[in-house]
Every structure is written in C-alpha cells, then in structure tokens.
Amino acid sequence: MSANETIDDYYADTAYTPAKRQQWEAANPERDTIIGSRLSWNRRTQDNGTNEEYGYKNIGISQRWEFQRVEKNLEGDDIFKGMKVRYDYKGIMPPNYTAVAKFLRVVMAFSIGFFFLFIFGFFFLVAVDLFYWLFGRGGAEVFYTALWMNLWLCLPVVVVCLFTWQGGRYLEKIKPTVFYGMRKAPLWQLNRQTGLFTIYDPRNAWKQRLEAPFWEFDAYLQSSPDTQGSATYSLILYHPFQQIRQKLDAQFPPTKMPGELIAAWQFLQRYMDVSQPLPDVPALEIHRHKDPTTAAADQRRGRNPRYWRDMDEASVKKIQEEKYRKNIRLR
C-alpha cells in the first residue's frame, strides 16, 4: 500500500466483513443445502487456527517462500506459477499434488497404520494365549503352536508394511520432486484483498469454475468412514446458488477431530475479514506489516513484530498444544 492510499482504497468493494455476510443471510434465508453439518459464521471471529497453523516449522517455511518470491520477483498469480504454493497477507493457494504424489502418501499412511495395527494385534493374541496357558486351559504345546500361528499370520503384513513405509521415506529423500510432485495449476484461491473465493477447473489449468465473494459460500463438515469404519471429517465450501462445492483438504487435511476443522473455519473467516487483523500465526508474521488493517492494529497494541521469530521452539510448541486442546472441544 502506497503512502497516499487509505485502508478503504486498498481493499476491493468485494472484500469480506461480517456485516456483508449478515446482510446476505438475511436476504437469502431459503437456499440450497448439501449433506453435512453447516457451520455458523461468527460476528467477530476468534483469533484461532488448527494445530498445524501453530507449528514452529512454519516460521522457516514462510521465510524460505518469501525469499524465493523476492528472488524471482513474483507477484499476484505468478507467485503460484513460480512456486506452486501461496500463503501470505493477500492470498492462500495450497499445493495441488499430482496423482502419483497423492497415491504414494496414501500408501505410506496405510502402511504405517497397518504396521502398528498388526504389531498390536500380534501382542494382543499372544497375551490371550498366555492367559489361557497360565490358567490351565491349554498346555505349553498349545501355546507355542498358537504363537507360531500368530507370528506367521502377522509377520508378512508387518514386513511388507515396514518395507513400504521405509521405502517411501527413502524415496522422499532421494526423489522429493516425485514424492511431493505438484501440478502447475491451483485447486482454489482465497484472496483477502478482493474478498473473492476462486475455484479452478481441475481438468483445465487456470480455468475458473467459479469466482464469487467469500461471504456467499456456506461452510460444511462432511464425514465419511475410513478403512476401520471411523468417521473422518472434511471442510467444504459450497455456493448454494451455483451449486458448486470445493473441499479444502489441500490446506486442511481430513481428520477425526471435527473441532480442528471448526478451528480451520474460524481461521479462514478471520483471514478474510478486513475489519480485523490477520490471524496471529507463525507463518503470517513476516507479512503482517504489509496488510493495512493488521499493521494499524499491531501498532495500536504495540505488538512485537518478531513475537514468533524470537520465541524458542519449546515455547511455540506449548502454545500449539494449548490451542489444540481448545480445538478438540469445539462443537
């Protein structure tokens, strides 16, 4: 923002404030819905975020991204085109991983899960067989027979899962461009300055499926069963008149903790609300002085511009844990 610009000049007319959402809701009480739990919009959004948003590593990641942006002289959409990710004071555009990268990460996740599941299952079965032996319901021969049977049942799965797990880690080190392969076009974009949420066509790079003011979208939590039948939740933004939905998994991965995604929804509202400063999270600290509302608020309250960067890792982790404990109780 130049010295001659005011805050009102900096933000577009479509920039989000809670009053615009309230007016839109009042004008559209009957609108299309989808399956899931519709989340509420807050009149004054809390300064909140997911557990991941408060990670200490985000300080270094954000600084590296900003160094690359400056070095390559990237602005606007060119930031994503040059770096395949954007997360700053103006916009959020998460990475769009290739099908191969997604597959590898899913396989690794399942391998880790089944590795520990079968290890636990083996020791549980051994404990049951030992119980029967000690209490006279079977002799030593029966116990050893059952032990070998359990070993041959679980060992092949454990070995395969361990090989896949460690093989994935090795591939991650030697071929990160494959393991973290990203497409050249984004999935979606949130822009604080314009107040617009843009959904891109996954089959046609950079072609917009929908671009509309953020306040016109309803947020939903949708659940689906995982391999063990437990509910896993995703955060979705849905435009009730265009009837287009967008999962936000790329930025906020599916989780069994719905409170974490409610915190993510609070984070997004705070991020887009130009009447309030940016969320005070580690990754956005180096950008706070560039956003006029945030800079003015930080100056009024005398916020240390290096609050997160001057903090040691243990202190950041303590705050992260406190936020997480609050999030898991959100409903």
Coordinates of N, CA, C and O in Angstrom, one line a residue, residues 2-106:
S2 N 0.6 2.1 -0.9 CA 1.4 3.4 -1.0 C 1.0 4.3 0.1 O 0.0 4.2 0.7
A3 N 1.9 5.4 0.3 CA 1.6 6.3 1.3 C 0.4 7.1 1.1 O -0.3 7.6 2.0
N4 N -0.1 7.3 -0.2 CA -1.2 8.0 -0.5 C -2.5 7.2 -0.4 O -3.6 7.8 -0.6
E5 N -2.4 5.9 -0.3 CA -3.6 5.1 -0.2 C -4.1 5.0 1.2 O -3.4 5.1 2.2
T6 N -5.5 4.9 1.4 CA -6.1 4.6 2.7 C -6.4 3.2 2.7 O -6.4 2.5 1.7
I7 N -6.9 2.7 3.9 CA -7.3 1.3 4.0 C -8.4 1.0 3.1 O -8.5 0.0 2.5
D8 N -9.4 2.0 3.0 CA -10.5 1.8 2.1 C -10.1 1.6 0.7 O -10.7 0.9 -0.1
D9 N -9.1 2.4 0.3 CA -8.6 2.3 -1.1 C -7.9 0.9 -1.4 O -8.0 0.4 -2.5
Y10 N -7.3 0.4 -0.4 CA -6.5 -0.8 -0.6 C -7.4 -2.0 -0.8 O -7.1 -2.9 -1.7
Y11 N -8.5 -2.2 -0.1 CA -9.3 -3.3 -0.2 C -10.4 -3.1 -1.3 O -11.0 -2.0 -1.4
A12 N -10.8 -4.1 -2.0 CA -11.8 -4.0 -3.0 C -13.2 -3.9 -2.4 O -13.3 -4.3 -1.2
D13 N -14.2 -3.5 -3.1 CA -15.5 -3.4 -2.6 C -16.1 -4.8 -2.2 O -17.0 -4.9 -1.4
T14 N -15.5 -5.8 -2.8 CA -16.0 -7.2 -2.5 C -15.3 -7.8 -1.3 O -15.5 -9.0 -0.9
A15 N -14.3 -7.1 -0.7 CA -13.6 -7.6 0.5 C -14.6 -7.9 1.6 O -15.7 -7.3 1.8
Y16 N -14.3 -9.0 2.3 CA -15.3 -9.5 3.3 C -15.2 -8.8 4.7 O -14.2 -8.5 5.2
T17 N -16.4 -8.5 5.2 CA -16.6 -8.1 6.6 C -17.9 -8.9 7.1 O -18.7 -9.2 6.3
P18 N -18.0 -9.1 8.4 CA -19.1 -9.9 8.9 C -20.5 -9.2 8.5 O -21.4 -10.0 8.3
A19 N -20.5 -7.9 8.4 CA -21.8 -7.2 8.1 C -22.3 -7.7 6.7 O -23.5 -7.8 6.5
K20 N -21.4 -7.9 5.8 CA -21.8 -8.3 4.4 C -22.4 -9.7 4.5 O -23.4 -10.0 3.8
R21 N -21.9 -10.6 5.3 CA -22.4 -11.9 5.4 C -23.8 -11.9 6.1 O -24.8 -12.6 5.7
Q22 N -24.0 -11.1 7.1 CA -25.2 -11.0 7.8 C -26.3 -10.4 6.9 O -27.5 -10.9 6.9
Q23 N -26.0 -9.5 6.0 CA -26.9 -8.9 5.1 C -27.3 -10.0 4.0 O -28.5 -10.1 3.6
W24 N -26.3 -10.7 3.6 CA -26.6 -11.8 2.6 C -27.4 -12.9 3.2 O -28.4 -13.4 2.5
E25 N -27.2 -13.3 4.4 CA -28.0 -14.3 5.0 C -29.5 -13.8 5.2 O -30.4 -14.6 5.0
A26 N -29.6 -12.6 5.6 CA -31.0 -12.0 5.8 C -31.7 -12.0 4.4 O -32.9 -12.2 4.4
A27 N -31.0 -11.7 3.3 CA -31.6 -11.7 2.0 C -31.9 -13.1 1.4 O -32.6 -13.2 0.4
N28 N -31.2 -14.1 1.9 CA -31.3 -15.4 1.3 C -31.5 -16.5 2.4 O -30.7 -17.4 2.6
P29 N -32.6 -16.4 3.1 CA -32.9 -17.4 4.2 C -33.2 -18.8 3.7 O -32.8 -19.8 4.3
E30 N -33.8 -18.9 2.5 CA -34.1 -20.2 1.9 C -33.1 -20.4 0.7 O -33.1 -19.8 -0.3
R31 N -32.1 -21.3 1.0 CA -31.1 -21.5 0.0 C -30.8 -23.0 0.0 O -31.0 -23.7 1.0
D32 N -30.2 -23.5 -1.1 CA -29.9 -24.9 -1.2 C -28.9 -25.3 -0.2 O -28.0 -24.6 0.2
T33 N -29.0 -26.6 0.2 CA -28.1 -27.2 1.2 C -27.5 -28.5 0.7 O -28.0 -29.0 -0.3
I34 N -26.5 -29.0 1.3 CA -25.9 -30.3 1.0 C -25.9 -31.1 2.3 O -26.0 -30.6 3.4
I35 N -25.6 -32.4 2.1 CA -25.5 -33.3 3.3 C -24.2 -32.9 4.1 O -23.2 -32.6 3.6
G36 N -24.4 -32.8 5.4 CA -23.3 -32.4 6.3 C -23.8 -31.4 7.3 O -25.0 -31.0 7.3
S37 N -22.9 -31.0 8.2 CA -23.2 -30.1 9.3 C -22.8 -28.7 8.8 O -21.6 -28.4 8.6
R38 N -23.8 -27.8 8.6 CA -23.5 -26.4 8.2 C -22.9 -25.6 9.4 O -23.5 -25.6 10.4
L39 N -21.8 -25.0 9.2 CA -21.1 -24.3 10.2 C -21.6 -22.8 10.2 O -21.9 -22.2 9.2
S40 N -21.6 -22.2 11.4 CA -22.0 -20.9 11.5 C -20.9 -19.8 11.2 O -19.8 -20.1 11.3
W41 N -21.4 -18.7 10.8 CA -20.5 -17.5 10.6 C -20.5 -16.7 11.9 O -21.5 -16.5 12.5
N42 N -19.3 -16.3 12.3 CA -19.2 -15.5 13.6 C -19.2 -14.0 13.3 O -18.7 -13.5 12.3
R43 N -19.9 -13.3 14.2 CA -19.9 -11.8 14.1 C -18.6 -11.2 14.3 O -18.2 -10.2 13.7
R44 N -17.8 -11.8 15.2 CA -16.5 -11.3 15.5 C -15.6 -12.6 15.7 O -15.6 -13.2 16.7
T45 N -14.9 -12.9 14.6 CA -14.1 -14.2 14.6 C -13.0 -14.2 15.6 O -12.2 -13.3 15.7
Q46 N -12.9 -15.3 16.3 CA -11.8 -15.5 17.2 C -10.5 -15.7 16.5 O -10.4 -16.1 15.3
D47 N -9.4 -15.3 17.1 CA -8.1 -15.5 16.6 C -7.7 -16.9 16.8 O -7.1 -17.3 17.9
N48 N -8.0 -17.8 15.9 CA -7.8 -19.2 16.1 C -7.3 -19.9 14.9 O -7.2 -19.3 13.8
G49 N -7.0 -21.1 15.0 CA -6.4 -21.9 13.9 C -6.2 -23.3 14.3 O -6.3 -23.7 15.4
T50 N -5.9 -24.2 13.3 CA -5.7 -25.6 13.6 C -4.3 -25.8 14.2 O -3.5 -24.9 14.3
N51 N -4.1 -27.0 14.7 CA -2.8 -27.3 15.3 C -1.7 -27.1 14.4 O -0.6 -26.5 14.8
E52 N -1.9 -27.4 13.1 CA -0.8 -27.3 12.1 C -0.4 -25.8 11.9 O 0.7 -25.5 11.6
E53 N -1.4 -24.9 12.0 CA -1.1 -23.5 11.8 C -0.2 -22.9 12.8 O 0.5 -21.9 12.5
Y54 N -0.1 -23.5 13.9 CA 0.8 -23.0 15.0 C 2.2 -23.8 15.1 O 2.9 -23.7 16.1
G55 N 2.5 -24.5 14.0 CA 3.7 -25.3 14.0 C 4.9 -24.4 14.0 O 5.0 -23.4 13.2
Y56 N 6.0 -24.7 14.7 CA 7.2 -23.9 14.8 C 7.9 -23.9 13.4 O 8.5 -22.9 13.0
K57 N 7.8 -25.0 12.7 CA 8.5 -25.1 11.4 C 7.9 -24.1 10.4 O 8.6 -23.8 9.4
N58 N 6.7 -23.7 10.6 CA 6.1 -22.7 9.6 C 6.8 -21.4 9.5 O 6.7 -20.7 8.5
I59 N 7.5 -21.0 10.6 CA 8.3 -19.8 10.6 C 9.4 -19.9 9.5 O 9.5 -19.0 8.6
G60 N 10.1 -21.0 9.5 CA 11.2 -21.1 8.5 C 10.6 -21.3 7.1 O 11.2 -20.8 6.1
I61 N 9.5 -22.1 7.0 CA 8.9 -22.3 5.7 C 8.5 -21.0 5.0 O 8.7 -20.8 3.9
S62 N 7.8 -20.2 5.8 CA 7.3 -18.9 5.3 C 8.5 -18.0 4.9 O 8.4 -17.3 3.9
Q63 N 9.5 -18.0 5.7 CA 10.7 -17.2 5.3 C 11.4 -17.6 4.0 O 11.8 -16.8 3.2
R64 N 11.4 -19.0 3.8 CA 12.0 -19.5 2.6 C 11.1 -19.2 1.4 O 11.7 -18.8 0.3
W65 N 9.8 -19.3 1.5 CA 8.9 -18.9 0.4 C 9.0 -17.5 0.1 O 9.0 -17.1 -1.1
E66 N 9.1 -16.6 1.1 CA 9.2 -15.2 0.8 C 10.6 -14.9 0.1 O 10.6 -14.0 -0.8
F67 N 11.7 -15.5 0.5 CA 13.0 -15.3 -0.1 C 12.9 -15.7 -1.6 O 13.4 -15.0 -2.4
Q68 N 12.2 -16.9 -1.9 CA 12.1 -17.3 -3.3 C 11.3 -16.3 -4.1 O 11.6 -16.0 -5.2
R69 N 10.2 -15.8 -3.4 CA 9.3 -14.9 -4.1 C 10.1 -13.6 -4.5 O 10.0 -13.1 -5.7
V70 N 10.8 -13.1 -3.6 CA 11.6 -11.8 -3.8 C 12.7 -12.1 -4.9 O 12.9 -11.3 -5.8
E71 N 13.4 -13.2 -4.7 CA 14.5 -13.6 -5.6 C 14.0 -13.7 -7.1 O 14.6 -13.3 -8.0
K72 N 12.8 -14.3 -7.2 CA 12.2 -14.5 -8.6 C 11.3 -13.3 -9.0 O 10.8 -13.3 -10.1
N73 N 11.2 -12.3 -8.1 CA 10.4 -11.1 -8.4 C 9.0 -11.5 -8.9 O 8.5 -11.1 -9.9
L74 N 8.3 -12.3 -8.0 CA 6.9 -12.8 -8.4 C 5.9 -12.0 -7.6 O 6.0 -11.6 -6.5
E75 N 4.8 -11.7 -8.3 CA 3.6 -11.0 -7.8 C 2.4 -11.6 -8.3 O 2.3 -12.2 -9.4
G76 N 1.3 -11.5 -7.5 CA 0.0 -11.9 -8.0 C -0.1 -13.4 -8.2 O 0.6 -14.2 -7.5
D77 N -0.7 -13.9 -9.3 CA -0.9 -15.3 -9.6 C 0.5 -15.9 -10.0 O 0.7 -17.1 -10.0
D78 N 1.5 -15.0 -10.4 CA 2.8 -15.5 -10.8 C 3.5 -16.2 -9.6 O 4.4 -17.0 -9.7
I79 N 3.0 -15.8 -8.3 CA 3.6 -16.4 -7.2 C 3.4 -17.9 -7.2 O 4.3 -18.8 -7.0
F80 N 2.1 -18.3 -7.5 CA 1.8 -19.8 -7.6 C 2.4 -20.4 -8.8 O 3.0 -21.5 -8.7
K81 N 2.4 -19.7 -9.9 CA 3.0 -20.2 -11.1 C 4.5 -20.5 -10.9 O 5.1 -21.5 -11.5
G82 N 5.2 -19.7 -10.1 CA 6.6 -19.8 -10.0 C 7.0 -20.8 -8.8 O 8.0 -21.4 -8.8
M83 N 6.1 -20.9 -7.8 CA 6.4 -21.6 -6.6 C 5.4 -22.8 -6.3 O 5.7 -23.6 -5.4
K84 N 4.3 -22.8 -7.0 CA 3.3 -23.8 -6.8 C 2.6 -23.8 -5.5 O 2.0 -24.8 -5.0
V85 N 2.7 -22.7 -4.8 CA 2.0 -22.5 -3.5 C 2.0 -21.0 -3.2 O 2.9 -20.3 -3.6
R86 N 1.0 -20.6 -2.4 CA 1.0 -19.2 -2.0 C 0.3 -19.2 -0.6 O -0.7 -19.8 -0.4
Y87 N 0.9 -18.5 0.3 CA 0.4 -18.3 1.7 C 1.0 -17.1 2.3 O 2.1 -17.1 2.8
D88 N 0.2 -15.9 2.1 CA 0.8 -14.7 2.6 C -0.4 -13.7 3.0 O -1.5 -14.2 3.2
Y89 N -0.1 -12.5 3.0 CA -1.1 -11.5 3.5 C -2.2 -11.2 2.5 O -3.3 -10.7 2.9
K90 N -2.0 -11.6 1.3 CA -3.1 -11.4 0.2 C -3.8 -12.6 -0.1 O -5.0 -12.5 -0.4
G91 N -3.2 -13.7 -0.2 CA -3.9 -14.9 -0.7 C -3.4 -16.2 -0.2 O -2.2 -16.4 0.3
I92 N -4.2 -17.2 -0.2 CA -3.9 -18.6 0.1 C -4.2 -19.5 -1.1 O -5.4 -19.5 -1.6
M93 N -3.2 -20.1 -1.6 CA -3.4 -21.1 -2.7 C -2.5 -22.3 -2.4 O -1.3 -22.3 -2.5
P94 N -3.2 -23.4 -1.9 CA -2.4 -24.5 -1.4 C -1.9 -25.3 -2.6 O -2.3 -25.2 -3.7
P95 N -0.9 -26.2 -2.3 CA -0.3 -27.0 -3.3 C -1.3 -28.0 -3.9 O -2.2 -28.4 -3.2
N96 N -1.2 -28.3 -5.2 CA -2.0 -29.2 -5.9 C -1.2 -30.4 -6.3 O -0.5 -30.4 -7.3
Y97 N -1.2 -31.4 -5.5 CA -0.3 -32.5 -5.7 C -0.7 -33.4 -6.8 O -1.9 -33.6 -7.1
T98 N 0.2 -34.0 -7.5 CA -0.1 -34.9 -8.6 C -0.7 -36.2 -8.1 O -0.6 -36.5 -6.9
A99 N -1.3 -37.0 -9.0 CA -2.0 -38.2 -8.6 C -0.9 -39.2 -8.0 O -1.2 -39.9 -7.1
V100 N 0.3 -39.2 -8.6 CA 1.3 -40.1 -8.1 C 1.7 -39.7 -6.7 O 1.9 -40.6 -5.8
A101 N 1.9 -38.5 -6.4 CA 2.3 -38.0 -5.1 C 1.2 -38.3 -4.1 O 1.5 -38.8 -3.0
K102 N -0.1 -38.1 -4.5 CA -1.2 -38.4 -3.5 C -1.2 -39.9 -3.2 O -1.4 -40.4 -2.1
F103 N -1.0 -40.7 -4.3 CA -1.0 -42.2 -4.1 C 0.1 -42.7 -3.2 O -0.1 -43.5 -2.3
L104 N 1.3 -42.1 -3.4 CA 2.4 -42.5 -2.6 C 2.2 -42.2 -1.1 O 2.5 -43.0 -0.2
R105 N 1.6 -41.0 -0.9 CA 1.4 -40.6 0.5 C 0.3 -41.4 1.2 O 0.3 -41.7 2.4
V106 N -0.7 -41.8 0.4 CA -1.8 -42.6 0.9 C -1.3 -44.0 1.2 O -1.6 -44.5 2.3

